[in-house]
Coordinates of C-alpha atoms and ligand atoms in Angstrom, one line a residue:
Chain Q
X1 CA 111.2 121.2 68.5
X2 CA 109.2 119.6 71.3
X3 CA 108.3 121.4 74.3
X4 CA 110.1 120.0 77.4
X5 CA 108.0 118.6 80.2
X6 CA 110.0 120.1 82.5
X7 CA 112.4 123.2 82.4
X8 CA 114.7 123.8 85.0
X9 CA 116.5 127.1 84.6
X10 CA 119.4 128.5 87.4
X11 CA 117.7 126.4 89.8
X12 CA 119.8 126.6 93.1
X13 CA 119.4 124.9 96.6
X14 CA 120.3 125.4 99.9
X15 CA 120.2 123.7 103.3
X16 CA 120.6 126.4 105.9
X17 CA 124.0 128.3 104.7
X18 CA 125.0 125.1 102.7
X19 CA 124.7 125.6 98.7
X20 CA 124.0 122.2 97.6
X21 CA 122.8 122.6 94.2
X22 CA 124.5 125.1 91.9
X23 CA 122.8 127.0 88.5
X24 CA 121.2 123.8 87.0
X25 CA 119.8 124.4 83.6
X26 CA 118.2 121.2 82.1
X27 CA 115.4 120.2 80.0
X28 CA 113.5 117.0 80.8
X29 CA 111.3 115.7 77.7
X30 CA 107.9 114.0 78.2
X31 CA 107.3 110.1 78.0
X32 CA 111.1 109.4 78.5
X33 CA 113.1 108.3 81.5
X34 CA 115.8 110.5 83.1
X35 CA 118.5 108.9 85.1
X36 CA 119.9 111.1 87.5
X37 CA 123.4 110.0 88.3
X38 CA 126.5 110.8 90.8
X39 CA 128.7 110.3 93.7
X40 CA 127.0 110.3 97.0
X41 CA 126.0 113.7 98.4
X42 CA 126.5 115.6 95.0
X43 CA 122.8 116.6 95.5
X44 CA 120.8 114.1 93.6
X45 CA 118.1 113.8 96.0
X46 CA 117.8 117.4 96.5
X47 CA 117.5 117.5 92.6
X48 CA 114.5 115.6 92.5
X49 CA 113.0 116.8 95.6
X50 CA 113.4 120.6 94.0
X51 CA 111.2 119.2 91.2
X52 CA 108.0 119.0 93.1
X53 CA 108.5 121.4 95.9
X54 CA 109.3 118.6 98.6
X55 CA 112.7 120.2 99.4
X56 CA 110.9 123.3 101.0
X57 CA 109.1 121.5 103.6
X58 CA 113.0 120.5 105.7
X59 CA 113.5 123.4 108.1
X60 CA 116.0 125.9 106.7
X61 CA 115.9 124.7 103.3
X62 CA 115.4 127.2 100.2
X63 CA 115.1 127.5 96.4
X64 CA 115.9 129.7 93.9
X65 CA 115.4 129.4 89.8
X66 CA 112.8 128.2 87.8
X67 CA 111.3 125.0 87.1
X68 CA 108.6 125.3 84.7
X69 CA 106.3 122.4 84.4
X70 CA 103.7 122.5 81.5
X71 CA 104.4 126.1 80.8
X72 CA 104.4 127.4 84.5
X73 CA 106.9 128.1 86.9
X74 CA 106.1 126.1 90.1
X75 CA 108.2 128.4 92.4
X76 CA 106.0 131.3 91.1
X77 CA 103.6 133.3 93.7
X78 CA 100.5 131.8 93.7
X79 CA 101.4 128.5 92.7
X80 CA 100.0 125.8 95.1
X81 CA 102.4 123.5 96.1
X82 CA 100.2 120.8 96.9
X83 CA 98.9 121.1 93.2
X84 CA 102.2 120.7 92.0
X85 CA 103.0 117.4 94.1
X86 CA 99.8 115.6 92.7
X87 CA 100.8 116.1 89.1
X88 CA 104.3 115.4 90.1
X89 CA 104.4 112.2 91.8
X90 CA 107.2 110.7 94.2
X91 CA 108.5 107.2 95.1
X92 CA 111.3 107.0 97.9
X93 CA 114.3 105.0 98.3
X94 CA 112.7 103.3 101.3
X95 CA 109.5 101.6 100.7
X96 CA 107.3 104.0 103.1
X97 CA 103.7 102.1 102.9
X98 CA 101.2 103.4 105.6
X99 CA 101.6 101.0 108.0
X100 CA 98.1 101.4 109.8
X101 CA 96.4 101.1 106.5
X102 CA 95.2 98.3 104.5
X103 CA 96.8 97.5 101.1
X104 CA 93.5 98.9 99.6
X105 CA 93.3 102.2 101.7
X106 CA 97.2 102.5 100.4
X107 CA 96.4 102.9 97.4
X108 CA 93.3 104.7 97.6
X109 CA 94.3 107.4 99.8
X110 CA 95.3 110.0 97.9
X111 CA 91.9 109.9 95.5
X112 CA 90.0 109.8 99.1
X113 CA 91.5 112.3 100.4
X114 CA 90.9 114.6 97.3
X115 CA 87.1 114.0 97.6
X116 CA 86.1 110.9 95.4
X117 CA 83.6 108.9 96.9
X118 CA 82.4 106.6 94.7
X119 CA 83.1 103.0 95.6
X120 CA 83.4 101.6 92.3
X121 CA 85.2 104.3 91.5
X122 CA 87.8 103.8 93.8
X123 CA 87.9 100.4 93.2
X124 CA 89.0 100.8 89.7
X125 CA 91.5 103.1 90.5
X126 CA 92.8 100.6 93.3
X127 CA 93.0 97.7 90.8
X128 CA 94.3 99.4 87.8
X129 CA 97.2 101.0 89.9
X130 CA 97.8 97.7 91.4
X131 CA 97.8 95.8 87.8
X132 CA 100.1 98.5 86.2
X133 CA 102.8 97.9 89.0
X134 CA 102.3 93.9 88.5
X135 CA 101.2 93.3 92.3
X136 CA 97.4 92.8 91.9
X137 CA 97.9 88.9 91.3
X138 CA 99.8 88.8 94.7
X139 CA 97.8 90.6 96.9
X140 CA 94.4 90.7 95.2
X141 CA 93.0 88.4 98.0
X142 CA 94.8 90.2 100.8
X143 CA 93.2 93.8 100.0
X144 CA 92.3 94.3 103.7
X145 CA 95.5 93.0 105.2
X146 CA 98.2 95.9 106.4
X147 CA 100.8 97.0 103.6
X148 CA 103.2 96.7 106.3
X149 CA 103.3 92.9 106.2
X150 CA 104.6 92.7 102.1
X151 CA 107.8 92.3 101.3
X152 CA 110.3 94.8 100.5
X153 CA 110.0 94.5 96.9
X154 CA 105.9 94.2 96.9
X155 CA 106.3 97.5 99.5
X156 CA 108.0 99.6 96.7
X157 CA 105.8 98.4 94.0
X158 CA 102.8 99.2 96.5
X159 CA 104.3 102.8 96.8
X160 CA 104.5 102.7 93.1
X161 CA 100.9 102.1 92.8
X162 CA 99.8 104.9 95.5
X163 CA 101.9 107.6 93.8
X164 CA 100.1 106.4 90.1
X165 CA 96.6 106.5 91.6
X166 CA 96.4 110.0 91.9
X167 CA 97.4 110.3 88.0
X168 CA 100.2 112.6 88.1
X169 CA 102.0 113.4 85.0
X170 CA 105.7 113.2 86.2
X171 CA 107.0 110.6 88.5
X172 CA 110.1 110.8 90.4
X173 CA 111.8 107.8 92.0
X174 CA 115.1 108.2 94.4
X175 CA 117.1 105.1 94.1
X176 CA 113.7 102.8 94.1
X177 CA 115.3 99.8 93.9
X178 CA 118.2 100.1 96.4
X179 CA 116.9 98.4 99.0
X180 CA 115.8 95.6 96.6
X181 CA 116.6 92.0 95.9
X182 CA 117.6 91.6 92.0
X183 CA 114.3 89.8 90.9
X184 CA 112.6 92.7 92.8
X185 CA 114.9 95.1 90.8
X186 CA 114.3 93.8 87.4
X187 CA 110.7 93.8 88.1
X188 CA 110.5 97.6 88.9
X189 CA 112.9 98.5 86.1
X190 CA 110.6 96.6 83.5
X191 CA 107.5 98.7 85.3
X192 CA 109.7 101.9 84.5
X193 CA 110.0 101.2 80.9
X194 CA 106.1 100.3 80.6
X195 CA 105.1 103.4 82.3
X196 CA 106.9 105.9 80.0
X197 CA 104.1 105.3 77.8
X198 CA 101.8 107.5 79.8
X199 CA 104.3 108.9 82.2
X200 CA 107.8 111.0 82.5
X201 CA 110.1 109.8 84.8
X202 CA 113.0 111.0 86.8
X203 CA 115.0 108.5 88.3
X204 CA 117.9 108.9 90.8
X205 CA 120.2 106.1 90.7
X206 CA 123.8 104.8 92.3
X207 CA 123.1 101.6 89.7
X208 CA 125.4 102.6 86.8
X209 CA 124.1 99.7 84.5
X210 CA 120.7 100.5 85.8
X211 CA 120.7 104.0 84.3
X212 CA 122.2 102.4 81.2
X213 CA 119.4 99.7 80.7
X214 CA 116.4 102.1 81.6
X215 CA 117.2 105.2 80.7
X216 CA 116.9 107.6 77.6
X217 CA 118.5 110.5 79.4
X218 CA 121.2 110.5 81.6
X219 CA 122.5 113.8 84.1
X220 CA 125.8 113.3 85.5
X221 CA 125.7 115.6 88.7
X222 CA 129.1 116.0 91.0
X223 CA 129.3 118.5 94.1
X224 CA 126.3 120.3 93.2
X225 CA 126.6 121.2 89.6
X226 CA 125.0 119.2 86.3
X227 CA 128.7 118.4 84.7
X228 CA 127.1 116.6 81.7
X229 CA 123.5 115.8 80.2
X230 CA 122.4 114.1 77.1
X231 CA 121.0 111.0 75.8
X232 CA 122.2 108.2 77.8
X233 CA 123.7 106.3 74.9
X234 CA 125.8 109.2 74.4
X235 CA 126.9 109.5 78.1
X236 CA 128.0 106.1 78.4
X237 CA 129.9 105.7 74.8
X238 CA 131.3 109.1 74.6
X239 CA 131.2 111.1 77.7
X240 CA 132.3 114.9 76.6
X241 CA 133.6 115.6 80.2
X242 CA 136.4 113.7 82.0
X243 CA 134.8 113.4 85.4
X244 CA 132.0 111.6 83.8
X245 CA 134.0 109.3 81.8
X246 CA 135.6 108.6 85.3
X247 CA 132.6 108.3 87.4
X248 CA 131.2 105.8 84.7
X249 CA 134.2 103.7 84.5
X250 CA 133.9 103.3 88.1
X251 CA 137.1 105.4 89.0
X252 CA 135.6 107.1 91.8
X253 CA 132.2 107.5 93.8
Chain S
X1 CA 146.6 85.1 140.7
X2 CA 145.7 88.9 140.7
X3 CA 143.9 88.8 137.9
X4 CA 141.6 85.9 139.7
X5 CA 141.3 88.6 142.3
X6 CA 140.0 91.1 140.2
X7 CA 137.5 88.7 138.8
X8 CA 136.1 87.7 142.3
X9 CA 136.1 91.2 143.5
X10 CA 134.0 92.3 140.6
X11 CA 131.7 89.2 141.1
X12 CA 131.4 90.5 144.6
X13 CA 130.5 94.2 143.4
X14 CA 127.8 92.4 141.0
X15 CA 126.0 90.8 144.1
X16 CA 126.0 93.5 146.4
X17 CA 124.7 96.2 143.1
X18 CA 122.1 93.1 142.6
X19 CA 121.3 93.1 146.1
X20 CA 120.7 96.9 146.3
X21 CA 118.3 96.7 143.4
X22 CA 116.2 94.2 144.9
X23 CA 116.1 95.8 148.3
X24 CA 114.7 99.0 146.6
X25 CA 112.4 97.1 144.7
X26 CA 111.0 95.8 148.1
X27 CA 110.9 99.1 149.6
X28 CA 109.0 100.4 146.6
X29 CA 106.6 97.7 146.6
X30 CA 105.8 97.5 150.2
X31 CA 103.8 100.7 150.7
X32 CA 102.0 99.9 147.7
X33 CA 100.8 96.7 148.5
X34 CA 100.2 97.2 152.2
X35 CA 97.6 100.1 150.4
X36 CA 96.2 97.7 148.5
X37 CA 95.6 95.2 151.1
X38 CA 94.6 97.2 153.6
X39 CA 92.0 98.8 151.2
X40 CA 90.6 95.5 149.8
X41 CA 90.6 93.9 153.3
X42 CA 88.5 96.7 154.7
X43 CA 86.6 97.9 151.5
X44 CA 85.4 94.2 150.5
X45 CA 83.2 93.6 153.7
X46 CA 81.2 96.3 152.6
X47 CA 80.6 95.5 149.5
X48 CA 77.3 94.0 148.6
X49 CA 74.5 94.7 146.2
X50 CA 73.1 97.2 148.0
X51 CA 76.4 99.3 148.2
X52 CA 76.3 99.6 144.5
X53 CA 72.4 100.5 144.1
X54 CA 71.8 102.8 147.4
X55 CA 72.5 106.1 147.7
X56 CA 74.7 107.8 150.6
X57 CA 72.8 107.0 153.9
X58 CA 71.5 109.3 156.4
X59 CA 72.3 108.7 160.1
X60 CA 71.3 105.4 161.2
X61 CA 70.3 104.0 158.2
X62 CA 71.9 101.6 155.5
X63 CA 73.3 103.0 152.3
X64 CA 75.6 102.7 149.3
X65 CA 77.8 104.8 146.9
X66 CA 75.5 104.4 143.7
X67 CA 75.1 108.3 143.4
X68 CA 78.8 109.1 144.1
X69 CA 79.7 106.5 141.4
X70 CA 77.0 108.1 139.2
X71 CA 78.6 111.6 140.1
X72 CA 82.2 110.6 139.7
X73 CA 81.2 109.4 136.3
X74 CA 79.5 112.3 135.1
X75 CA 82.2 114.7 136.5
X76 CA 85.0 113.3 135.1
X77 CA 83.2 112.7 131.8
X78 CA 82.0 116.2 131.4
X79 CA 85.8 117.5 132.2
X80 CA 86.9 115.2 129.7
X81 CA 84.3 116.3 127.4
X82 CA 86.3 120.0 127.9
X83 CA 89.8 118.7 128.6
X84 CA 90.6 116.2 125.8
X85 CA 89.6 118.0 122.7
X86 CA 91.7 120.9 124.2
X87 CA 94.8 118.9 125.0
X88 CA 94.6 117.0 121.7
X89 CA 94.5 120.5 119.9
X90 CA 97.6 121.9 121.5
X91 CA 99.5 118.6 121.6
X92 CA 98.8 118.6 117.5
X93 CA 99.7 122.6 117.3
X94 CA 102.8 122.0 119.4
X95 CA 104.2 118.7 117.5
X96 CA 103.1 120.0 113.5
X97 CA 103.3 123.4 114.1
X98 CA 106.4 123.6 115.9
X99 CA 107.8 126.3 113.8
X100 CA 104.8 128.9 114.5
X101 CA 106.1 131.6 116.7
X102 CA 103.7 130.9 119.7
X103 CA 104.6 127.3 120.1
X104 CA 107.6 128.6 122.3
X105 CA 104.7 130.3 124.7
X106 CA 102.4 127.7 124.5
X107 CA 104.9 124.6 125.4
X108 CA 105.8 127.4 128.2
X109 CA 102.3 127.7 129.8
X110 CA 101.8 124.4 129.2
X111 CA 104.7 123.2 131.5
X112 CA 103.7 125.7 134.2
X113 CA 100.0 124.8 133.9
X114 CA 101.4 121.0 134.7
X115 CA 103.3 122.0 137.8
X116 CA 100.6 124.0 139.4
X117 CA 99.1 122.3 142.3
X118 CA 95.3 121.2 141.8
X119 CA 93.9 123.0 144.9
X120 CA 95.2 126.4 143.2
X121 CA 93.5 125.1 139.8
X122 CA 90.1 124.7 142.1
X123 CA 90.8 128.0 144.0
X124 CA 90.8 129.7 140.4
X125 CA 87.6 128.3 139.1
X126 CA 86.3 129.3 142.3
X127 CA 86.3 132.8 141.8
X128 CA 85.9 132.5 138.2
X129 CA 82.8 130.0 138.2
X130 CA 81.5 129.1 141.6
X131 CA 81.0 132.7 142.5
X132 CA 78.7 133.5 140.0
X133 CA 76.8 130.0 139.3
X134 CA 77.6 128.1 142.5
X135 CA 78.9 125.0 143.7
X136 CA 78.0 122.6 140.7
X137 CA 79.2 119.9 138.3
X138 CA 80.5 122.0 135.5
X139 CA 82.5 124.3 137.9
X140 CA 84.4 120.6 139.3
X141 CA 84.3 119.1 135.6
X142 CA 86.8 123.0 134.4
X143 CA 89.1 122.1 137.2
X144 CA 89.5 118.7 136.6
X145 CA 89.4 119.6 132.7
X146 CA 92.6 122.0 133.2
X147 CA 94.4 119.7 135.0
X148 CA 93.6 117.1 132.4
X149 CA 94.8 119.6 129.6
X150 CA 98.6 119.7 130.1
X151 CA 99.1 115.8 130.5
X152 CA 96.9 115.2 127.4
X153 CA 98.8 118.2 125.4
X154 CA 102.2 116.9 126.4
X155 CA 101.4 112.8 125.5
X156 CA 99.9 114.0 122.3
X157 CA 102.7 116.1 121.2
X158 CA 105.4 113.2 122.0
X159 CA 102.9 110.6 120.5
X160 CA 102.9 112.7 117.2
X161 CA 106.6 113.6 117.1
X162 CA 107.4 109.5 116.9
X163 CA 105.2 109.5 113.6
X164 CA 108.3 109.0 111.4
X165 CA 109.3 111.9 108.6
X166 CA 108.8 109.2 105.7
X167 CA 105.1 109.0 106.4
X168 CA 104.7 112.2 106.5
X169 CA 106.6 112.9 103.8
X170 CA 104.8 110.1 101.5
X171 CA 101.6 111.8 102.4
X172 CA 102.7 115.3 101.5
X173 CA 104.2 114.0 98.0
X174 CA 100.6 112.4 97.2
X175 CA 99.8 116.1 96.9
X176 CA 97.7 116.1 100.4
X177 CA 97.6 119.5 102.1
X178 CA 98.6 119.3 105.8
X179 CA 95.3 119.8 107.6
X180 CA 94.2 116.4 105.7
X181 CA 97.5 114.5 106.8
X182 CA 97.1 115.3 110.1
X183 CA 94.0 113.4 111.1
X184 CA 94.5 110.4 108.6
X185 CA 98.0 110.0 108.6
X186 CA 99.8 111.2 111.4
X187 CA 96.9 111.2 114.4
X188 CA 96.0 107.8 113.1
X189 CA 99.4 106.1 113.1
X190 CA 100.0 107.6 116.8
X191 CA 96.4 106.8 118.1
X192 CA 97.5 104.2 120.4
X193 CA 99.9 106.5 122.5
X194 CA 97.5 109.3 121.9
X195 CA 94.6 107.2 123.6
X196 CA 97.0 106.1 126.2
X197 CA 97.5 109.2 127.0
X198 CA 93.9 110.5 127.5
X199 CA 93.1 107.5 129.4
X200 CA 96.0 107.9 132.0
X201 CA 94.6 111.6 132.0
X202 CA 91.7 110.3 133.1
X203 CA 93.0 107.9 135.8
X204 CA 94.9 110.9 137.1
X205 CA 91.9 113.0 137.5
X206 CA 89.7 110.2 138.8
X207 CA 91.0 110.2 142.3
X208 CA 91.1 114.1 142.7
X209 CA 89.4 115.7 146.2
X210 CA 91.0 119.1 146.9
X211 CA 89.8 120.6 143.2
X212 CA 86.7 118.8 144.1
X213 CA 85.5 120.3 147.4
X214 CA 86.5 123.9 146.4
X215 CA 84.6 124.0 143.4
X216 CA 81.5 121.2 144.1
X217 CA 81.7 120.8 147.8
X218 CA 80.3 117.6 149.6
X219 CA 77.3 116.7 148.2
X220 CA 75.1 113.4 149.3
X221 CA 72.4 113.6 146.6
X222 CA 71.7 112.3 143.1
X223 CA 72.8 114.2 140.1
X224 CA 70.3 117.1 139.7
X225 CA 71.6 119.4 136.9
X226 CA 74.9 120.3 135.6
X227 CA 75.0 123.6 138.1
X228 CA 74.1 121.5 141.1
X229 CA 77.0 119.7 142.8
X230 CA 76.7 115.9 142.6
X231 CA 78.0 113.1 145.1
X232 CA 81.8 112.1 144.3
X233 CA 83.8 109.0 145.4
X234 CA 86.9 111.0 146.5
X235 CA 85.1 112.9 148.5
X236 CA 82.9 109.9 150.0
X237 CA 86.4 108.7 151.2
X238 CA 87.4 112.5 152.6
X239 CA 84.1 112.8 154.7
X240 CA 83.2 109.4 155.8
X241 CA 86.7 108.1 156.6
X242 CA 86.5 110.9 159.5
X243 CA 83.2 110.6 160.5
X244 CA 81.8 109.0 164.3
X245 CA 80.3 106.0 163.0
X246 CA 81.6 102.4 162.3
X247 CA 79.3 102.2 159.1
X248 CA 80.0 105.2 157.6
X249 CA 83.9 104.6 157.9
X250 CA 83.5 101.4 156.4
X251 CA 81.4 103.2 153.5
X252 CA 84.7 105.2 153.2
X253 CA 86.7 102.2 152.6
X254 CA 84.5 100.6 150.1
X255 CA 84.2 104.1 148.0
X256 CA 88.1 103.9 148.2
X257 CA 88.4 100.7 146.9
X258 CA 86.0 101.2 144.2
X259 CA 87.9 104.2 143.2
X260 CA 91.0 102.0 142.9
X261 CA 89.5 99.4 141.0
X262 CA 88.4 102.4 138.6
X263 CA 91.8 104.1 138.2
X264 CA 93.4 100.1 137.9
X265 CA 90.6 99.3 135.4
X266 CA 92.1 102.2 133.1
X267 CA 95.7 101.1 133.7
X268 CA 94.8 97.6 132.6
X269 CA 93.1 99.1 129.6
X270 CA 96.3 100.8 128.4
X271 CA 98.1 97.9 129.0
X272 CA 95.7 96.3 126.7
X273 CA 95.9 98.8 124.1
X274 CA 99.5 99.0 123.9
X275 CA 99.9 95.2 123.4
X276 CA 97.4 95.4 120.7
X277 CA 98.7 95.1 117.1
X278 CA 99.3 98.4 115.8
X279 CA 96.9 98.8 113.1
Ligands
ATP301 N1 118.0 117.4 105.6 C1 119.5 118.0 105.6 N2 120.1 119.0 106.1 C2 121.3 119.3 105.8 N3 121.9 119.1 104.8 C3 121.9 118.2 104.2 C4 119.9 117.7 104.5 N4 119.8 116.5 103.2 C5 121.3 116.6 102.7 N5 121.8 117.7 103.0 C6 123.2 117.6 102.1 O1 123.3 118.1 101.0 C7 124.1 117.8 100.1 C8 123.4 117.0 98.8 O2 122.6 115.6 99.8 P1 121.5 115.1 98.7 O3 121.1 113.9 99.6 O4 120.8 115.7 97.6 O5 122.9 113.8 98.1 P2 122.7 112.6 97.1 O6 123.1 113.1 95.9 O7 121.5 112.1 97.3 O8 123.5 111.5 97.8 P3 123.2 110.3 97.9 O9 123.2 109.2 96.7 O10 124.0 109.5 99.0 O11 121.8 109.9 98.3 C9 124.9 117.1 101.1 O12 125.9 117.3 100.9 C10 124.0 116.4 102.3 O13 124.8 116.4 103.4
MG302 MG1 119.8 111.0 97.6

């Protein structure tokens, strides 16, 4: 029995009085892609943000339950959320490179602010991260230009490179392709598959085909509850729950 | 037929409104341009090299405003050194630590402070500083700094609040602590607007005369230490404009012109900064 990378136990989340995640239990395995699917407003983004303590930065937001990462509950007293977020990185739905920084600095900023001064080390990290997301060849001559001038797909890959540069173990992605064209989407999907070698990935997607293409496990959320969770093949071919089947067949959502 | 009348009436109303708008524009510009015209016309005649390199004249002598320019820059510089960091800090506090219990109080007192007449601030500094160390640059600088603080605080707070949440979240998700995110991401994104606020606050205090009068007094000599007074452009205008000598009154116009040019220069700098590309 493999120890899960992340184990979610009785997770609940609120925005003020609004209860948006209800008693979620789930185990996420190392070096896999787990897709989170479900209709709009069912709590996918909230769930993702609970996994690296991003939920609590919203005023009035609250969490209960456990998220056990590498054997420790990230919500334990005395656990520094800053360190958790370094280990569990995040990519957002809308590409959000830092517009006032160069492409180079966008990737290097995480390391720089964590005290890496050595120029060589930074150069290497920037190059490796950009190569990993297949952006290096496209931007290697423009490293000092603003990241805001790139195309949407390039910006999103830049954001992935930025997240990877601080060497997280887990990467959370919130609909990373929803603002992108099919070619950029294909590039990022291929990238996600490649990343499973070294990373554990949890990805929210509205695109059911995308979940089927790239994920090993799929979780279906509905109205704040985890309705069904299992290997992607089983979820798509033989869903146990009627709601899951309906959602996958496109009958609602 | 009725429809047409309706249309004509609307066009008529449109013309009337447009006329009123243009009229008020002219009414606003008339005083501005007549002041500028008068100051330039009278000021330009005294401007010469001597005017810029000679200090305040004594009776019957030729002189200039070199010491007043020096004094104005030193006083404003020192005031900025005191006021800008404090204003920046409280602006950052109000924007970034909005959830803090104190922020309501700080914001309230900042608003109150910005409404206090500058002469009152001058008198406050008079009782606090002048009575112990005397009329001095340092006292004047403190008074001007107090005038700057609410302006810098307010503009900094507004500027930082405009930094999109998505950028802050991106930085937080990288595992960066808040105290590192504020200078590198938040302030950096907003720096154009923040600098603009600082410059405008400097332009604001450059022409202050009442608080200077009660904290430093009128002084006709060069800078001789922070605990002593120094000459000042705004007070030059005040003192010379009412003097009995024609040549001294001309100095007042010259000082006024230089003062206006300094303030205009700051405003132009603001324009240029705001137009420049954002990163
Ligand atoms: N900042 C917020 N304040 C209050 N309520 C919120 C906030 N963000 C989300 N919610 C509510 O929480 C619930 C879950 O939202 P969440 O963003 O997690 O849904 P989602 O599954 O990601 O939806 P989508 O597919 O549209 O992105 C929704 O009902 C939403 O209205
Ligand atoms: Mg969402």
